[in-house]
Coordinates of C-alpha atoms and ligand atoms in Angstrom, one line a residue:
M1 CA 136.8 116.4 114.9
K2 CA 136.5 118.4 111.7
M3 CA 134.7 116.5 109.0
I4 CA 135.4 117.1 105.3
K5 CA 133.0 115.5 102.9
I6 CA 134.5 114.8 99.5
T7 CA 132.8 113.8 96.2
H8 CA 135.2 112.8 93.4
P9 CA 136.8 114.8 91.9
H10 CA 137.8 117.0 94.8
H11 CA 138.9 120.6 94.5
L12 CA 140.9 120.9 97.8
A13 CA 144.2 122.7 97.3
K14 CA 147.1 121.0 99.1
Q15 CA 148.4 124.3 100.5
N16 CA 145.0 125.0 102.2
V17 CA 145.0 121.6 103.9
P18 CA 147.1 121.0 107.1
K19 CA 149.7 118.3 107.1
S20 CA 148.5 115.1 108.6
V21 CA 149.1 111.5 109.4
M22 CA 146.3 109.7 107.7
A23 CA 144.7 106.3 108.6
L24 CA 142.8 104.7 105.7
G25 CA 140.0 102.2 105.6
F26 CA 136.3 101.5 105.4
F27 CA 136.1 100.8 109.2
D28 CA 132.7 99.2 109.5
G29 CA 132.3 98.4 113.2
V30 CA 135.4 100.3 114.3
H31 CA 136.5 97.0 115.8
K32 CA 139.7 96.3 117.7
G33 CA 141.8 95.9 114.4
H34 CA 140.5 99.3 113.3
Q35 CA 141.2 100.8 116.7
K36 CA 144.8 99.6 116.4
V37 CA 145.2 101.3 113.0
I38 CA 143.7 104.6 114.2
Q39 CA 145.6 104.6 117.4
T40 CA 148.8 104.0 115.6
A41 CA 148.1 107.0 113.4
K42 CA 147.3 109.1 116.4
Q43 CA 150.6 108.2 118.1
K44 CA 152.5 108.9 114.9
A45 CA 150.8 112.3 114.5
E46 CA 151.8 113.2 118.0
E47 CA 155.4 112.3 117.2
L48 CA 155.4 114.3 114.0
N49 CA 153.4 117.1 115.6
V50 CA 150.8 117.2 112.8
E51 CA 147.1 116.6 112.7
C52 CA 145.7 113.0 112.9
A53 CA 143.3 112.4 110.0
V54 CA 141.1 109.4 109.1
M55 CA 139.9 108.8 105.5
T56 CA 136.9 106.6 105.2
F57 CA 134.3 105.9 102.6
D58 CA 130.5 105.8 102.2
P59 CA 128.5 103.9 101.0
H60 CA 130.2 100.4 101.2
P61 CA 132.2 99.7 98.0
S62 CA 130.2 96.6 97.4
I63 CA 127.1 98.7 96.6
V64 CA 129.0 100.3 93.7
L65 CA 131.1 97.4 92.7
K66 CA 128.5 94.6 92.9
K67 CA 125.5 95.7 90.9
N68 CA 123.1 93.3 92.5
I69 CA 123.5 94.8 96.0
Q70 CA 121.3 97.8 96.7
Q71 CA 121.5 98.0 100.5
I72 CA 123.8 96.4 103.0
E73 CA 123.4 96.0 106.7
Y74 CA 126.1 97.8 108.6
I75 CA 127.6 97.0 112.0
T76 CA 128.0 100.8 112.4
P77 CA 125.9 102.8 109.9
L78 CA 127.7 106.0 109.0
Q79 CA 126.7 108.3 112.0
E80 CA 127.7 105.6 114.5
K81 CA 131.0 104.9 112.7
L82 CA 131.9 108.6 112.7
K83 CA 131.0 108.9 116.4
F84 CA 133.2 105.9 117.4
I85 CA 136.1 107.3 115.2
E86 CA 135.7 110.7 116.9
D87 CA 135.8 109.0 120.3
L88 CA 139.3 107.8 119.4
G89 CA 140.5 111.5 119.5
I90 CA 141.0 112.2 115.8
D91 CA 141.4 115.8 114.5
R92 CA 139.9 115.5 111.0
L93 CA 137.9 113.0 109.0
Y94 CA 137.8 112.8 105.2
L95 CA 134.5 111.2 104.2
V96 CA 134.8 110.2 100.6
E97 CA 131.7 109.3 98.7
F98 CA 132.4 106.0 97.2
T99 CA 131.1 106.5 93.6
E100 CA 131.8 104.7 90.4
S101 CA 134.2 107.4 89.1
F102 CA 136.1 107.2 92.4
S103 CA 136.4 103.4 92.2
L104 CA 137.9 103.7 88.7
L105 CA 141.0 105.7 89.9
Q106 CA 144.2 104.0 89.2
P107 CA 146.4 103.4 92.3
Q108 CA 148.7 106.3 91.3
Q109 CA 145.8 108.7 90.8
F110 CA 144.4 107.8 94.2
V111 CA 147.7 108.4 95.8
D112 CA 148.3 111.6 93.9
Q113 CA 144.9 113.1 94.5
Y114 CA 143.8 111.7 97.9
I115 CA 147.1 111.2 99.8
I116 CA 149.7 113.6 98.4
G117 CA 147.0 116.0 97.3
L118 CA 145.5 116.2 100.8
N119 CA 148.9 116.8 102.4
A120 CA 149.3 113.5 104.2
I121 CA 153.0 113.2 105.2
H122 CA 152.5 109.7 106.7
V123 CA 150.0 107.0 106.0
V124 CA 148.8 104.2 108.3
A125 CA 146.8 101.2 107.2
G126 CA 146.5 97.5 107.9
F127 CA 148.7 94.9 106.2
D128 CA 145.9 94.0 103.8
F129 CA 144.7 97.5 102.8
T130 CA 144.2 97.9 99.1
F131 CA 143.5 101.0 97.0
G132 CA 142.8 102.0 93.4
R133 CA 140.9 100.3 90.6
F134 CA 140.4 96.6 91.3
G135 CA 142.2 97.1 94.6
K136 CA 145.5 96.9 92.7
G137 CA 147.5 99.1 95.1
T138 CA 148.8 97.4 98.2
M139 CA 150.9 98.3 101.2
E140 CA 154.0 96.8 99.5
T141 CA 153.5 99.0 96.4
L142 CA 152.6 102.1 98.4
P143 CA 156.2 103.4 98.7
F144 CA 156.5 103.2 94.9
Y145 CA 153.4 105.4 94.4
S146 CA 154.4 107.8 97.2
R147 CA 156.9 109.6 94.9
G148 CA 158.9 110.2 98.2
A149 CA 156.2 112.6 99.4
F150 CA 155.2 110.6 102.5
T151 CA 156.2 107.6 104.6
H152 CA 154.0 104.9 106.0
T153 CA 153.3 102.4 108.7
T154 CA 151.8 99.0 108.0
V155 CA 149.8 97.7 111.0
E156 CA 150.4 94.0 111.6
K157 CA 147.4 91.7 111.6
L158 CA 145.5 91.7 114.8
T159 CA 144.0 88.3 115.5
D160 CA 141.8 86.4 117.8
G161 CA 143.6 83.0 117.9
E162 CA 144.0 82.1 114.3
R163 CA 141.4 84.4 113.0
K164 CA 141.9 87.9 111.7
I165 CA 139.7 90.4 113.5
S166 CA 137.7 91.8 110.6
S167 CA 134.3 93.4 109.9
S168 CA 133.3 90.1 108.3
L169 CA 134.1 88.2 111.5
V170 CA 132.1 90.6 113.6
R171 CA 129.2 90.4 111.1
N172 CA 129.2 86.6 111.2
A173 CA 129.3 86.6 115.0
I174 CA 126.2 88.9 115.2
K175 CA 124.4 86.9 112.5
N176 CA 125.0 83.7 114.4
G177 CA 123.7 85.2 117.6
D178 CA 127.2 85.1 119.3
V179 CA 126.8 88.7 120.6
S180 CA 129.4 88.0 123.4
Y181 CA 132.0 87.2 120.8
A182 CA 131.1 90.3 118.8
C183 CA 131.5 92.3 122.0
S184 CA 135.0 90.9 122.5
L185 CA 136.0 91.7 118.8
L186 CA 134.5 95.2 119.0
G187 CA 135.8 96.0 122.5
R188 CA 132.2 97.1 123.3
P189 CA 128.8 95.5 122.8
H190 CA 127.2 95.8 119.3
Q191 CA 124.5 98.5 119.4
V192 CA 121.5 99.5 117.4
S193 CA 119.3 102.6 117.7
G194 CA 115.7 103.3 117.0
K195 CA 112.4 104.6 118.3
V196 CA 109.9 103.0 120.7
I197 CA 106.7 102.2 118.7
H198 CA 103.3 100.8 119.6
G199 CA 103.2 97.0 119.8
E200 CA 100.2 94.6 120.2
K201 CA 99.9 95.7 123.9
R202 CA 99.8 92.1 125.1
G203 CA 103.0 92.4 127.1
R204 CA 101.6 94.3 130.0
T205 CA 98.7 91.8 130.2
I206 CA 101.1 88.9 130.8
G207 CA 103.1 90.9 133.4
F208 CA 106.1 91.8 131.2
P209 CA 105.5 95.1 129.4
T210 CA 108.0 95.5 126.5
A211 CA 109.3 98.5 124.5
N212 CA 108.9 97.6 120.8
I213 CA 111.7 99.1 118.8
E214 CA 111.8 100.2 115.2
L215 CA 115.3 100.6 114.0
S216 CA 116.4 103.9 112.5
E217 CA 119.0 102.5 110.1
S218 CA 120.0 99.3 108.2
Y219 CA 121.8 97.6 111.1
I220 CA 123.0 94.0 111.3
T221 CA 120.8 92.4 114.0
P222 CA 121.2 89.1 115.8
P223 CA 118.9 86.3 114.8
T224 CA 115.6 85.6 116.6
G225 CA 116.0 84.7 120.2
V226 CA 116.2 86.1 123.7
Y227 CA 119.2 88.3 124.8
A228 CA 120.5 90.1 127.9
V229 CA 120.6 93.8 126.8
K230 CA 121.1 97.3 128.0
I231 CA 118.9 100.0 126.7
S232 CA 119.7 103.7 127.0
M233 CA 117.4 106.7 126.6
N234 CA 117.6 110.4 127.7
G235 CA 121.2 109.8 128.9
K236 CA 120.3 106.9 131.2
E237 CA 121.1 103.2 130.8
Y238 CA 119.0 100.3 132.1
A239 CA 119.4 96.5 132.0
G240 CA 116.8 94.4 130.4
I241 CA 115.9 91.4 128.3
C242 CA 115.1 91.5 124.6
N243 CA 113.1 89.1 122.4
I244 CA 113.7 89.3 118.7
G245 CA 111.1 87.3 116.9
Y246 CA 107.8 86.4 115.5
K247 CA 106.0 85.5 118.8
P248 CA 104.9 82.0 117.5
T249 CA 103.0 81.4 120.7
F250 CA 100.5 84.1 119.6
H251 CA 100.8 84.1 115.8
E252 CA 99.7 81.3 113.7
K253 CA 100.9 83.1 110.6
R254 CA 104.5 84.4 110.8
P255 CA 104.5 88.3 110.6
D256 CA 106.5 89.9 107.7
K257 CA 109.4 90.9 109.9
P258 CA 110.5 90.0 113.5
S259 CA 109.8 92.5 116.2
I260 CA 112.5 93.7 118.6
E261 CA 111.0 94.1 122.1
V262 CA 112.8 94.9 125.3
H263 CA 111.4 94.3 128.8
I264 CA 113.4 96.8 131.0
F265 CA 114.0 95.7 134.6
D266 CA 112.3 97.7 137.4
F267 CA 111.0 100.3 135.0
H268 CA 107.4 101.7 134.7
E269 CA 107.5 104.8 132.5
E270 CA 105.6 105.6 129.3
I271 CA 108.3 105.8 126.6
Y272 CA 106.4 105.7 123.2
D273 CA 108.3 107.7 120.5
I274 CA 111.5 108.0 122.6
D275 CA 114.8 107.4 120.8
V276 CA 116.7 104.4 122.4
T277 CA 119.9 102.5 121.9
V278 CA 120.0 98.8 122.6
K279 CA 123.4 97.0 123.4
W280 CA 123.6 93.3 122.9
F281 CA 125.5 91.5 125.7
K282 CA 124.5 87.8 125.8
R283 CA 122.3 85.3 123.9
I284 CA 120.1 83.4 126.3
R285 CA 118.0 81.1 124.2
S286 CA 116.1 80.5 120.9
E287 CA 112.5 81.7 120.5
Q288 CA 110.0 79.0 121.1
K289 CA 106.3 78.3 120.5
F290 CA 104.7 77.6 123.9
S291 CA 101.5 75.7 124.3
G292 CA 100.1 78.4 126.6
V293 CA 100.7 81.8 128.2
E294 CA 101.5 80.2 131.6
E295 CA 104.4 78.3 130.1
L296 CA 105.7 81.4 128.4
I297 CA 105.5 83.4 131.6
A298 CA 107.4 80.8 133.6
Q299 CA 110.1 80.8 130.9
I300 CA 110.4 84.6 130.8
K301 CA 110.9 84.6 134.6
R302 CA 113.8 82.2 134.1
D303 CA 115.2 84.3 131.3
I304 CA 115.0 87.4 133.5
K305 CA 116.9 85.6 136.3
E306 CA 119.6 84.5 133.9
A307 CA 120.0 88.0 132.5
K308 CA 120.1 89.6 136.0
D309 CA 122.7 87.1 137.2
F310 CA 124.8 87.8 134.1
F311 CA 124.7 91.6 134.7
Q312 CA 125.5 91.0 138.4
Q313 CA 128.6 89.0 137.4
L314 CA 129.6 91.6 134.8
A315 CA 129.4 94.4 137.3
E316 CA 131.6 92.4 139.7
S317 CA 134.2 91.6 137.1
D318 CA 134.2 95.3 136.0
K319 CA 134.7 96.3 139.6
I320 CA 137.7 94.0 139.9
T321 CA 139.2 95.3 136.7
A322 CA 138.7 98.9 137.8
E323 CA 140.4 98.2 141.2
K324 CA 143.4 96.5 139.4
N325 CA 143.8 99.5 137.1
F326 CA 143.6 102.0 139.9
Ligands
FMN1 C1 112.2 87.8 127.6 C2 111.1 87.5 126.6 C3 111.1 86.3 126.0 C4 110.1 85.9 125.0 N1 110.1 84.7 124.5 C5 109.1 84.3 123.6 C6 109.1 83.0 123.0 O1 109.9 82.2 123.2 N2 108.0 82.7 122.2 C7 107.0 83.6 122.0 O2 106.1 83.3 121.2 N3 107.0 84.9 122.4 C8 108.1 85.2 123.3 N4 108.1 86.5 123.8 C9 107.2 87.5 123.3 C10 105.9 87.7 124.0 O3 105.0 86.8 123.4 C11 105.5 89.1 123.8 O4 106.3 89.9 124.6 C12 104.1 89.4 124.1 O5 103.3 88.7 123.2 C13 103.8 90.9 124.0 O6 103.9 91.4 122.7 P1 103.6 92.9 122.3 O7 104.7 93.8 122.9 O8 103.5 93.0 120.9 O9 102.3 93.2 123.0 C14 109.1 86.9 124.7 C15 109.1 88.1 125.3 C16 110.1 88.5 126.2 C17 110.1 89.8 126.8
ATP2 N1 142.8 92.7 112.3 C1 143.4 93.7 111.7 N2 144.7 94.0 112.0 C2 145.3 95.0 111.4 N3 144.8 95.9 110.6 C3 143.5 95.7 110.3 C4 142.7 94.6 110.8 N4 141.5 94.7 110.3 C5 141.4 95.8 109.5 N5 142.6 96.4 109.5 C6 142.9 97.6 108.7 O1 142.0 98.6 109.0 C7 141.6 99.3 107.9 C8 140.2 99.2 107.6 O2 139.8 97.8 107.3 P1 138.5 97.5 106.5 O3 137.4 98.1 107.1 O4 138.8 97.9 105.0 O5 138.4 95.9 106.5 P2 138.3 94.8 107.6 O6 138.0 95.3 109.0 O7 139.5 93.9 107.4 O8 137.0 93.9 107.2 P3 136.5 93.1 105.9 O9 137.7 92.9 105.1 O10 136.0 91.9 106.5 O11 135.5 94.0 105.3 C9 142.5 98.8 106.7 O12 143.6 99.6 106.6 C10 142.8 97.4 107.2 O13 143.9 96.8 106.5

C-alpha cells in the first residue's frame, strides 16, 4: 500500500495521480461497517480496473473542532488503523492531516481539491458520511458537487440488531468492559500494544508472575477487572489472564493509574522491555479487595480455570468453523 501524506493545501497534480476508486472516512477501529465500505471500494476498483484508494484523516476531527479536547483515546491509533486498512488489500492511502484550514473547506472545495483533484473516478462512503465545513456535504448532495467527474456508491447502514455499527458503539462496549461485544463489532478482538516494564515484583511471590505493560499509545482500554487475553511477542501468541486495576488488596492508597498485568499460561521466560500486543477476549470479573493473599490466590486459580475453559471452547468452535468452510 502506497501512503501519501497530505497537509492542506496539497500540491498534487491530477495528471500525476492514478485514477482510483476512493473510500472515505475516519475509520477509527476499522470495524465491520468500515470493512464493508472499504471492501465495496475494492470490488468497484476491480470492476473499473483502477487503483483502490482510501482517504482517511488524522488526528480525530474533534481535536480541531472541539477546543477543549487535547487528546482522545483511539480504538486504533494511527499505525494500527493503517495496518488494518492495508490488510484489506488497498493500493493507496491518502492520509490527510486534519487541520483547522482543512476543516474550513466548503463542500465544493473539498470535492474539487480532494476527490476530483486526486483523480478519483468513483467514491464509496457510508450512508451518513459528511464532508466540508460543518459537515454540510452529504451523500445525497455529492452528485451535485461531483460536476459529473465521478460516480459514487453509498454503502447501506450495517447494523447489529437495531444499532448501527459505529466507532462510538465499539468505544462504549470497550469502556463498559464488554470486550466480547467489541470483538463481534470489530470482527477481531480489540488490541493494545506496549512494553513490558518492571512491576512491584510481588506476582512471582504469590505464584502468579505477571508482565506489567506500559501502553505505547493513547488507546481505549477496558475498565478495571480481570480478562481472558492473548498476548503476542516476537511473532508468537500465548493465552493468559489480565488484571487491570489498582490491586486494592495490597494498596491502601489508590495508585495514580491502574496497572495492566498479564499472567501468561505455562510461560517462564524473562521478558522485560519486550514489545507486546494484548488482545481482549472476555471479561471475567471485577477487581476486588481481598482480606488476605490466600483468598486472592484461590480466586486467581478460579479465574485461570475460567479463562482456559473459554479458550478451549473458542478453539473448538474455530475448528468447527474451519471444517465447515473447507
Ligand atoms: C488474574 C489476576 C487477578 C487479579 N485480581 C486481583 C484482585 O481482584 N484484587 C487485587 O487486589 N489484586 C488482583 N490481582 C493483582 C495481584 O494483586 C498482583 O498480580 C500482584 O500484587 C502482583 O503485582 P506486581 O506485578 O506489581 O508485583 C490480580 C492479578 C491477576 C493476575
Ligand atoms: N455501520 C455502518 N454501515 C455503513 N457504513 C458505515 C458504517 N459505519 C461507518 N460507515 C461509513 O464508514 C466511513 C467511516 O465512518 P466514520 O469513521 O466516519 O464513522 P463511524 O464508524 O460511523 O463512527 P462514529 O460516527 O461513531 O465516529 C464513513 O463513510 C461512514 O459513513
